[in-house]
Coordinates of C-alpha atoms in Angstrom, one line a residue:
M1 CA 45.4 -52.8 -15.4
K2 CA 45.5 -52.7 -11.6
K3 CA 44.0 -55.7 -9.8
P4 CA 41.6 -54.9 -6.9
I5 CA 42.8 -55.3 -3.4
V6 CA 40.7 -57.8 -1.5
R7 CA 39.6 -56.7 2.0
L8 CA 37.7 -58.8 4.5
S9 CA 34.8 -57.0 6.2
F10 CA 35.1 -56.4 9.9
L11 CA 32.1 -58.7 10.6
T12 CA 33.8 -61.6 8.7
A13 CA 37.0 -61.1 10.7
I14 CA 35.2 -61.1 14.0
T15 CA 33.2 -64.2 13.1
A16 CA 36.4 -66.0 12.1
F17 CA 38.1 -64.9 15.3
L18 CA 35.2 -66.3 17.5
Y19 CA 35.3 -69.6 15.6
S20 CA 39.1 -69.7 16.2
C21 CA 38.7 -69.1 19.9
T22 CA 36.3 -72.0 20.2
Q23 CA 38.9 -74.3 18.6
N24 CA 41.8 -72.7 20.5
E25 CA 42.8 -75.5 22.8
T26 CA 41.5 -78.6 21.0
N27 CA 43.8 -81.3 19.9
D28 CA 46.9 -79.4 21.0
A29 CA 49.0 -82.6 21.3
D30 CA 47.9 -83.8 17.9
S31 CA 48.6 -80.4 16.3
K32 CA 52.0 -80.2 17.8
A33 CA 52.9 -83.7 16.7
E34 CA 51.6 -82.8 13.2
S35 CA 53.9 -79.8 13.1
Q36 CA 56.9 -81.8 14.2
Q37 CA 56.4 -84.0 11.1
F38 CA 57.6 -81.3 8.8
K39 CA 61.2 -80.9 8.1
I40 CA 62.7 -77.4 8.7
I41 CA 64.1 -75.9 5.5
N42 CA 67.1 -73.8 6.3
V43 CA 68.3 -71.1 3.9
T44 CA 72.1 -71.3 4.3
H45 CA 74.1 -68.7 2.4
H46 CA 75.8 -66.2 4.6
D47 CA 76.9 -67.7 7.9
G48 CA 74.2 -66.1 10.0
K49 CA 75.4 -62.5 9.4
P50 CA 72.6 -59.9 9.4
F51 CA 71.5 -58.5 6.1
S52 CA 72.6 -54.8 5.7
T53 CA 72.5 -52.3 2.9
G54 CA 75.6 -50.6 4.0
A55 CA 77.5 -49.0 6.9
S56 CA 75.4 -47.6 9.7
L57 CA 74.5 -43.9 9.6
S58 CA 75.1 -41.6 12.5
S59 CA 72.5 -39.0 13.3
A60 CA 72.8 -36.4 16.1
A61 CA 69.3 -35.2 15.2
G62 CA 67.7 -38.6 15.9
K63 CA 66.7 -39.2 12.3
Y64 CA 66.7 -42.5 10.5
V65 CA 69.7 -44.8 11.3
D66 CA 70.3 -48.2 9.7
N67 CA 69.0 -50.8 12.1
P68 CA 70.0 -54.5 12.6
G69 CA 67.7 -55.7 9.8
G70 CA 69.1 -53.3 7.2
G71 CA 67.3 -50.7 5.2
V72 CA 64.1 -50.3 3.3
M73 CA 63.9 -48.6 -0.1
M74 CA 61.0 -46.4 -1.3
Q75 CA 60.4 -46.3 -5.1
A76 CA 59.5 -42.6 -5.0
F77 CA 57.5 -42.4 -8.2
Y78 CA 55.0 -44.3 -10.4
W79 CA 54.3 -44.2 -14.1
D80 CA 52.9 -40.9 -15.3
V81 CA 53.3 -39.0 -12.1
P82 CA 51.6 -35.5 -12.4
A83 CA 53.3 -33.4 -15.0
G84 CA 54.0 -29.7 -14.5
G85 CA 57.3 -29.8 -12.8
T86 CA 56.0 -30.4 -9.2
W87 CA 57.2 -34.0 -8.5
W88 CA 60.6 -33.2 -6.9
N89 CA 58.8 -30.8 -4.5
T90 CA 56.2 -33.4 -3.8
V91 CA 58.8 -36.0 -2.8
S92 CA 60.8 -33.5 -0.9
G93 CA 57.8 -32.8 1.3
K94 CA 57.6 -36.5 2.2
V95 CA 61.2 -37.5 3.0
A96 CA 61.0 -36.4 6.7
A97 CA 57.9 -38.6 7.3
W98 CA 59.5 -41.5 5.4
G99 CA 62.7 -41.2 7.4
N100 CA 60.7 -41.2 10.6
A101 CA 58.9 -44.3 9.5
G102 CA 62.2 -46.1 8.9
I103 CA 62.7 -45.7 5.2
G104 CA 66.4 -45.7 4.5
S105 CA 66.6 -44.8 0.8
I106 CA 64.6 -43.4 -2.1
W107 CA 64.8 -44.3 -5.8
L108 CA 64.0 -41.4 -8.1
P109 CA 63.0 -41.6 -11.8
P110 CA 65.4 -40.7 -14.5
A111 CA 66.3 -37.1 -13.7
S112 CA 67.7 -35.6 -16.9
K113 CA 66.0 -34.2 -20.0
A114 CA 64.5 -36.7 -22.4
Q115 CA 63.0 -36.4 -25.9
N116 CA 59.5 -35.6 -24.8
G117 CA 60.7 -32.8 -22.5
A118 CA 58.1 -31.8 -19.8
F119 CA 56.0 -34.8 -20.7
S120 CA 58.6 -37.6 -20.5
M121 CA 59.1 -40.0 -17.6
G122 CA 62.8 -39.9 -18.5
Y123 CA 63.3 -43.3 -20.1
D124 CA 64.1 -41.7 -23.6
P125 CA 67.2 -39.7 -22.5
T126 CA 68.7 -37.0 -24.6
D127 CA 71.0 -34.9 -22.4
Y128 CA 72.3 -36.5 -19.3
F129 CA 73.4 -33.2 -17.9
D130 CA 70.2 -31.2 -18.3
F131 CA 68.3 -31.6 -15.0
G132 CA 65.8 -29.0 -15.9
D133 CA 68.0 -26.0 -16.5
Y134 CA 68.3 -25.8 -20.3
N135 CA 65.5 -24.9 -22.8
Q136 CA 65.5 -27.9 -25.1
N137 CA 63.1 -30.6 -26.3
G138 CA 60.2 -28.1 -25.8
S139 CA 60.8 -27.2 -22.1
T140 CA 63.3 -26.0 -19.6
E141 CA 62.1 -28.1 -16.6
T142 CA 61.7 -31.8 -16.8
R143 CA 58.4 -33.4 -16.0
F144 CA 59.6 -33.5 -12.4
G145 CA 60.9 -30.0 -12.0
S146 CA 64.0 -27.9 -12.1
K147 CA 67.6 -28.7 -11.2
T148 CA 67.3 -26.4 -8.2
E149 CA 64.3 -28.4 -7.0
L150 CA 66.1 -31.7 -7.5
V151 CA 69.2 -30.5 -5.6
S152 CA 66.9 -29.3 -2.8
L153 CA 65.2 -32.7 -2.7
I154 CA 68.5 -34.6 -2.5
T155 CA 69.7 -32.2 0.2
N156 CA 66.5 -32.7 2.2
A157 CA 66.7 -36.5 1.9
H158 CA 70.3 -36.5 3.1
T159 CA 69.3 -34.3 6.1
E160 CA 66.9 -37.1 7.0
N161 CA 69.7 -39.7 6.5
L162 CA 68.0 -41.1 3.5
K163 CA 70.2 -42.3 0.6
V164 CA 69.1 -41.2 -2.9
Y165 CA 69.4 -43.6 -5.9
A166 CA 69.3 -42.3 -9.5
D167 CA 67.5 -44.3 -12.3
I168 CA 70.2 -44.6 -15.0
V169 CA 69.1 -45.3 -18.6
I170 CA 72.2 -46.2 -20.6
N171 CA 70.9 -48.8 -23.1
H172 CA 69.5 -46.3 -25.5
N173 CA 69.1 -42.6 -26.3
S174 CA 66.5 -40.5 -28.0
G175 CA 66.0 -37.0 -29.3
G176 CA 69.2 -36.8 -31.5
Q177 CA 69.3 -35.0 -34.8
S178 CA 69.4 -36.8 -38.2
E179 CA 72.7 -37.5 -39.8
A180 CA 74.1 -39.5 -42.6
N181 CA 75.3 -42.9 -41.3
P182 CA 77.8 -44.8 -43.3
F183 CA 77.2 -48.0 -41.4
T184 CA 73.5 -48.1 -42.3
G185 CA 73.6 -46.2 -45.6
T186 CA 70.7 -44.1 -44.3
N187 CA 70.1 -41.2 -42.1
T188 CA 69.8 -42.0 -38.4
W189 CA 68.8 -40.0 -35.4
T190 CA 72.2 -40.3 -33.7
N191 CA 73.7 -36.8 -33.7
F192 CA 73.8 -35.5 -30.2
T193 CA 76.6 -33.0 -30.7
G194 CA 74.2 -30.1 -30.3
I195 CA 72.8 -30.9 -26.9
A196 CA 72.4 -27.9 -24.6
S197 CA 74.8 -28.9 -21.9
G198 CA 77.6 -29.5 -24.3
K199 CA 78.6 -32.6 -22.3
F200 CA 78.7 -36.2 -23.7
P201 CA 78.5 -35.3 -27.4
R202 CA 77.9 -38.4 -29.6
T203 CA 77.4 -39.4 -33.2
Y204 CA 76.6 -42.5 -35.2
N205 CA 79.8 -44.2 -34.2
D206 CA 78.6 -44.2 -30.6
F207 CA 75.6 -46.4 -31.5
Y208 CA 75.2 -49.8 -33.1
K209 CA 75.7 -50.7 -35.7
N210 CA 79.1 -49.0 -36.0
S211 CA 82.9 -49.8 -36.3
Y212 CA 82.7 -51.9 -33.1
G213 CA 80.0 -54.3 -34.3
N214 CA 76.5 -54.7 -35.5
N215 CA 74.7 -55.0 -32.1
D216 CA 75.1 -55.9 -28.5
E217 CA 72.7 -57.8 -26.2
G218 CA 69.5 -55.9 -27.0
A219 CA 67.9 -52.8 -28.5
F220 CA 64.8 -51.2 -27.0
G221 CA 61.8 -49.5 -28.5
G222 CA 63.5 -48.6 -31.8
F223 CA 65.7 -46.1 -30.0
P224 CA 69.4 -45.7 -31.0
D225 CA 71.3 -48.4 -29.2
L226 CA 74.2 -47.0 -27.3
C227 CA 77.5 -48.7 -27.9
H228 CA 79.4 -49.2 -24.6
A229 CA 82.4 -50.6 -26.5
A230 CA 83.1 -47.1 -27.9
P231 CA 85.8 -45.2 -25.9
N232 CA 83.8 -41.9 -26.1
V233 CA 80.8 -43.7 -24.4
Q234 CA 82.9 -45.2 -21.7
N235 CA 84.7 -42.0 -21.0
W236 CA 81.6 -39.9 -20.6
L237 CA 79.6 -42.5 -18.7
W238 CA 82.0 -43.7 -16.0
L239 CA 85.7 -42.8 -16.7
R240 CA 85.8 -39.0 -16.8
T241 CA 85.8 -37.0 -13.6
D242 CA 83.2 -34.8 -15.2
G243 CA 81.3 -37.7 -16.8
V244 CA 77.8 -38.9 -16.0
G245 CA 78.5 -41.3 -13.1
K246 CA 81.0 -39.1 -11.2
Y247 CA 79.1 -35.9 -11.8
Y248 CA 75.9 -37.5 -10.5
K249 CA 77.7 -38.9 -7.5
N250 CA 80.1 -36.1 -6.6
T251 CA 78.2 -33.0 -7.7
M252 CA 74.6 -34.0 -7.7
K253 CA 75.2 -36.2 -4.6
F254 CA 73.4 -39.3 -5.7
D255 CA 74.3 -42.3 -3.5
G256 CA 73.6 -45.1 -5.9
W257 CA 72.0 -46.3 -9.1
R258 CA 69.1 -48.3 -10.5
F259 CA 70.1 -49.4 -13.9
D260 CA 67.3 -49.6 -16.4
Y261 CA 66.9 -52.5 -18.9
V262 CA 70.2 -54.2 -18.2
K263 CA 69.3 -57.1 -20.5
G264 CA 70.2 -54.6 -23.3
F265 CA 73.9 -54.6 -22.6
A266 CA 76.6 -56.9 -21.1
P267 CA 77.0 -57.0 -17.3
W268 CA 80.6 -55.8 -17.6
V269 CA 79.2 -52.3 -18.3
V270 CA 77.6 -52.1 -14.8
H271 CA 80.7 -53.8 -13.3
D272 CA 83.0 -51.1 -14.8
W273 CA 80.6 -48.3 -13.7
N274 CA 80.7 -49.6 -10.2
A275 CA 84.4 -50.1 -10.2
N276 CA 85.0 -46.5 -11.4
V277 CA 82.1 -44.6 -9.8
G278 CA 81.1 -46.6 -6.7
G279 CA 77.8 -46.3 -4.8
F280 CA 75.0 -48.8 -4.4
S281 CA 73.7 -50.4 -7.6
V282 CA 70.7 -52.5 -8.6
G283 CA 69.9 -53.8 -12.1
E284 CA 66.5 -54.3 -13.7
Y285 CA 67.1 -57.7 -15.2
W286 CA 63.5 -58.7 -15.9
D287 CA 63.7 -62.5 -15.7
A288 CA 62.1 -65.0 -13.3
N289 CA 65.0 -67.5 -13.7
V290 CA 67.1 -67.3 -10.5
N291 CA 70.1 -68.7 -12.2
T292 CA 70.1 -65.9 -14.7
L293 CA 69.6 -63.3 -12.0
E294 CA 72.5 -64.7 -10.0
W295 CA 74.7 -64.8 -13.1
W296 CA 74.0 -61.2 -13.9
A297 CA 74.5 -60.0 -10.3
N298 CA 77.8 -61.7 -10.0
N299 CA 79.2 -60.6 -13.3
A300 CA 77.9 -57.0 -12.8
N301 CA 79.1 -56.9 -9.2
S302 CA 75.7 -55.4 -8.4
S303 CA 72.4 -56.1 -6.7
V304 CA 69.5 -57.2 -8.9
F305 CA 65.7 -57.0 -8.5
D306 CA 64.5 -60.4 -7.4
F307 CA 62.0 -61.1 -10.1
A308 CA 62.1 -64.8 -9.1
C309 CA 60.7 -63.8 -5.7
Y310 CA 58.2 -61.5 -7.3
Y311 CA 56.7 -64.1 -9.6
K312 CA 56.7 -66.8 -6.9
M313 CA 54.8 -64.4 -4.5
N314 CA 52.3 -63.7 -7.3
D315 CA 51.7 -67.4 -7.8
A316 CA 51.7 -68.2 -4.1
F317 CA 49.5 -65.4 -2.7
D318 CA 47.1 -65.0 -5.6
G319 CA 47.1 -68.7 -6.6
N320 CA 46.6 -70.1 -3.0
N321 CA 49.7 -72.1 -3.0
L322 CA 52.0 -70.8 -0.3
A323 CA 54.2 -73.9 -0.6
L324 CA 55.7 -72.2 -3.7
L325 CA 57.5 -69.9 -1.2
N326 CA 59.8 -72.9 -0.6
D327 CA 61.1 -72.5 -4.2
D328 CA 64.4 -70.8 -5.1
M329 CA 64.8 -67.1 -5.2
M330 CA 67.6 -64.6 -5.5
W331 CA 67.4 -63.6 -1.9
K332 CA 68.0 -67.2 -1.0
R333 CA 71.1 -67.3 -3.2
N334 CA 72.6 -64.0 -2.0
P335 CA 70.5 -61.6 0.1
Y336 CA 73.2 -58.9 -0.2
K337 CA 72.5 -58.8 -4.0
A338 CA 68.7 -59.2 -3.9
V339 CA 66.3 -56.3 -4.0
T340 CA 62.8 -57.6 -3.3
F341 CA 59.6 -55.8 -4.3
V342 CA 55.8 -56.2 -4.5
T343 CA 55.1 -53.9 -7.4
N344 CA 56.8 -51.2 -9.4
H345 CA 56.1 -48.6 -12.1
D346 CA 56.1 -51.3 -14.8
T347 CA 54.3 -54.3 -13.3
D348 CA 51.5 -54.6 -10.7
E349 CA 50.2 -58.2 -10.7
I350 CA 49.9 -59.2 -7.1
W351 CA 46.4 -58.8 -5.6
N352 CA 47.2 -59.8 -2.0
K353 CA 49.8 -57.1 -1.5
M354 CA 49.8 -56.9 2.3
L355 CA 50.7 -60.6 2.5
A356 CA 53.5 -60.0 0.0
Y357 CA 54.8 -57.0 2.0
S358 CA 54.6 -59.1 5.1
Y359 CA 56.8 -61.6 3.3
I360 CA 59.5 -59.2 1.9
L361 CA 59.7 -57.1 5.1
T362 CA 60.3 -60.1 7.3
H363 CA 62.7 -62.0 5.0
E364 CA 66.2 -61.4 3.8
G365 CA 67.0 -59.1 0.9
Y366 CA 66.6 -55.4 0.4
P367 CA 62.9 -54.7 0.4
T368 CA 61.3 -51.9 -1.7
I369 CA 58.0 -50.2 -1.1
F370 CA 56.1 -48.7 -4.0
Y371 CA 55.0 -45.1 -3.7
R372 CA 51.3 -45.6 -4.5
D373 CA 51.0 -48.6 -2.3
Y374 CA 52.4 -46.6 0.6
E375 CA 50.8 -43.2 0.0
E376 CA 47.5 -44.1 -1.7
W377 CA 46.4 -47.8 -2.0
L378 CA 47.3 -49.7 1.2
D379 CA 47.1 -49.1 5.0
K380 CA 50.1 -46.9 5.8
A381 CA 50.0 -47.7 9.5
K382 CA 50.3 -51.4 8.7
L383 CA 53.2 -50.8 6.3
N384 CA 54.9 -48.6 8.9
N385 CA 54.5 -51.5 11.4
L386 CA 56.1 -53.9 9.0
I387 CA 59.0 -51.5 8.3
W388 CA 59.6 -51.2 12.0
I389 CA 59.6 -55.0 12.3
H390 CA 62.0 -55.3 9.4
N391 CA 64.4 -52.7 10.8
N392 CA 64.3 -54.0 14.4
K393 CA 63.6 -57.8 14.3
A394 CA 64.4 -59.3 10.9
T395 CA 67.9 -60.5 11.5
G396 CA 69.9 -63.6 10.8
T397 CA 69.4 -66.7 8.6
T398 CA 66.0 -68.0 7.6
S399 CA 64.4 -71.3 8.4
I400 CA 61.1 -72.2 6.8
L401 CA 59.1 -74.0 9.5
Y402 CA 55.9 -75.0 7.7
S403 CA 54.1 -74.4 4.4
D404 CA 51.0 -75.7 2.6
N405 CA 48.5 -74.1 0.2
D406 CA 47.2 -71.7 2.9
E407 CA 49.8 -71.3 5.5
Y408 CA 53.5 -70.4 5.6
V409 CA 55.7 -70.0 8.7
A410 CA 59.3 -69.0 8.7
R411 CA 61.8 -68.1 11.4
R412 CA 64.6 -65.5 11.2
N413 CA 67.2 -66.9 13.5
G414 CA 68.6 -63.6 14.9
Y415 CA 72.1 -62.3 15.1
N416 CA 74.5 -60.7 17.6
G417 CA 72.0 -60.5 20.4
N418 CA 69.0 -59.6 18.3
P419 CA 66.4 -62.4 18.8
G420 CA 65.0 -62.5 15.3
L421 CA 61.3 -63.4 14.7
V422 CA 58.8 -65.9 13.4
V423 CA 56.4 -64.8 10.7
Y424 CA 53.1 -66.6 10.1
I425 CA 51.2 -65.9 6.9
N426 CA 47.6 -67.2 6.4
N427 CA 45.9 -67.0 3.0
S428 CA 42.8 -68.9 4.1
D429 CA 39.5 -67.3 5.1
V430 CA 39.6 -68.4 8.8
W431 CA 42.0 -68.0 11.8
Q432 CA 44.7 -70.6 11.9
E433 CA 46.8 -71.9 14.7
R434 CA 50.0 -73.9 14.6
W435 CA 52.7 -75.3 16.9
I436 CA 56.1 -74.2 15.8
Q437 CA 59.7 -74.4 17.2
T438 CA 61.3 -71.2 18.1
N439 CA 64.9 -70.4 19.3
W440 CA 63.6 -69.3 22.7
A441 CA 63.0 -71.6 25.7
N442 CA 60.6 -70.6 28.5
T443 CA 60.1 -67.2 27.1
Q444 CA 57.0 -65.0 26.6
I445 CA 56.5 -63.9 23.1
K446 CA 54.0 -61.6 21.4
D447 CA 52.7 -60.7 17.9
F448 CA 54.4 -57.4 17.0
T449 CA 51.7 -56.6 14.4
G450 CA 48.9 -56.5 17.0
N451 CA 46.8 -58.8 14.9
S452 CA 46.8 -61.4 17.7
S453 CA 46.2 -60.7 21.4
W454 CA 48.0 -63.8 22.5
Y455 CA 51.1 -63.6 24.8
P456 CA 52.2 -67.3 24.8
T457 CA 55.2 -68.6 26.6
T458 CA 57.5 -71.1 24.8
Q459 CA 58.1 -74.5 26.4
A460 CA 61.4 -75.8 27.6
D461 CA 61.8 -77.5 24.2
K462 CA 61.2 -74.1 22.5
W463 CA 57.9 -75.1 21.0
V464 CA 54.9 -72.8 21.2
K465 CA 51.5 -72.4 19.6
I466 CA 50.8 -69.2 17.6
Q467 CA 47.9 -68.0 15.6
C468 CA 47.3 -65.9 12.4
P469 CA 44.2 -64.0 11.2
P470 CA 42.4 -64.9 8.0
K471 CA 44.0 -63.4 4.9
G472 CA 46.6 -61.9 7.2
Y473 CA 49.9 -62.3 9.0
S474 CA 51.4 -62.2 12.5
V475 CA 55.0 -61.7 13.5
W476 CA 56.3 -63.1 16.8
S477 CA 59.3 -62.3 18.8
I478 CA 60.4 -62.0 22.4
N479 CA 58.1 -59.6 24.4
Q480 CA 60.7 -56.9 25.2

């Protein structure tokens, strides 16, 4: 169930602003001294290098190019998108605008034919090579469209310099035919030798339990659990030149992978896929324990969704305890392997979404924007502004300057001539002001969100007073 998004009325915001202005210059010395009492927490992990999702892209047409802050990913679907084979065309019609806004990649839902045919969201895969061009499982097209439409979408995305990531479901299969299974002594739905594409045929010995063992890390939903120890499975998934991974990459032109339910199999599976196929990869390891996330990412040689960050943001922004943002998260361990997000097709718990987006789009990691947040539920102009800030200002290491229940201030320290930024998040109902130490001496700064009209100049000791609107955020950098 979706939580409502709390919005302040215009009158409340104006009242709070007027109150703030009356308090603007009172007790400045005391306020600065108070701020100086708090120890700066530095996140030290990668020697000041800017986060980047990959090599820069060149574009003679002036389309999206990876900027100093790295890229931003769009999850280009939600659960139960409209059926009828129109989704690939819907997304294709948006990639130009997304690219112009600074989106650098899109994550698509599972693209191949699944058991429920035209009604399936793709997470019950039957034939990895049927992209909507074979009449099986009750339809020719998938829920999202035809293979021709998918190829057109990928081509259009690449024209806009957007990378395209495929959702890969390799823990389980569904939609096989019944066959006698000597390992269970029963019939099981594990015969996939008659799939329409004729590629990746499999039988009971390609699923647990079988001659390789009784089980692996986890089964899901009662579906037949694919056995990655089976040579036939390895060959067809990542070893063969015409197998799933290399066909998706070299023929379909996918640029990377989002691996579904990676708790269901060992991390060596993704590690071997990445070693043999290549491309960007991120795993859905649904766990708030940052030690577990780091363990999986290192052993899989892959990025991982930062569920530790997700749950800390939920507790911080919805629970009025922004000091929780001091806690450990995957992006603090290794920003190159952390994909941050505010919501996705499976979970939507954070109420104060704009505060959460202001956090992930100014901090390290690879931030993801959810389709419905961007296209339907939130203020697109505000999200576009944060995307621009991320791409152009969010560089270098992170220093947390201040945090309490209602306020959080952090500094990105810049890199290679890029000045970085200071982000101020305010979860209270009134305007807040605070003295903070920047990296800039005697320099005029401004709020690049436009939420504050101040143009303060930093002192010789680099201290300056900044402000933040109620239930809002401001992002400060050099006025240039």
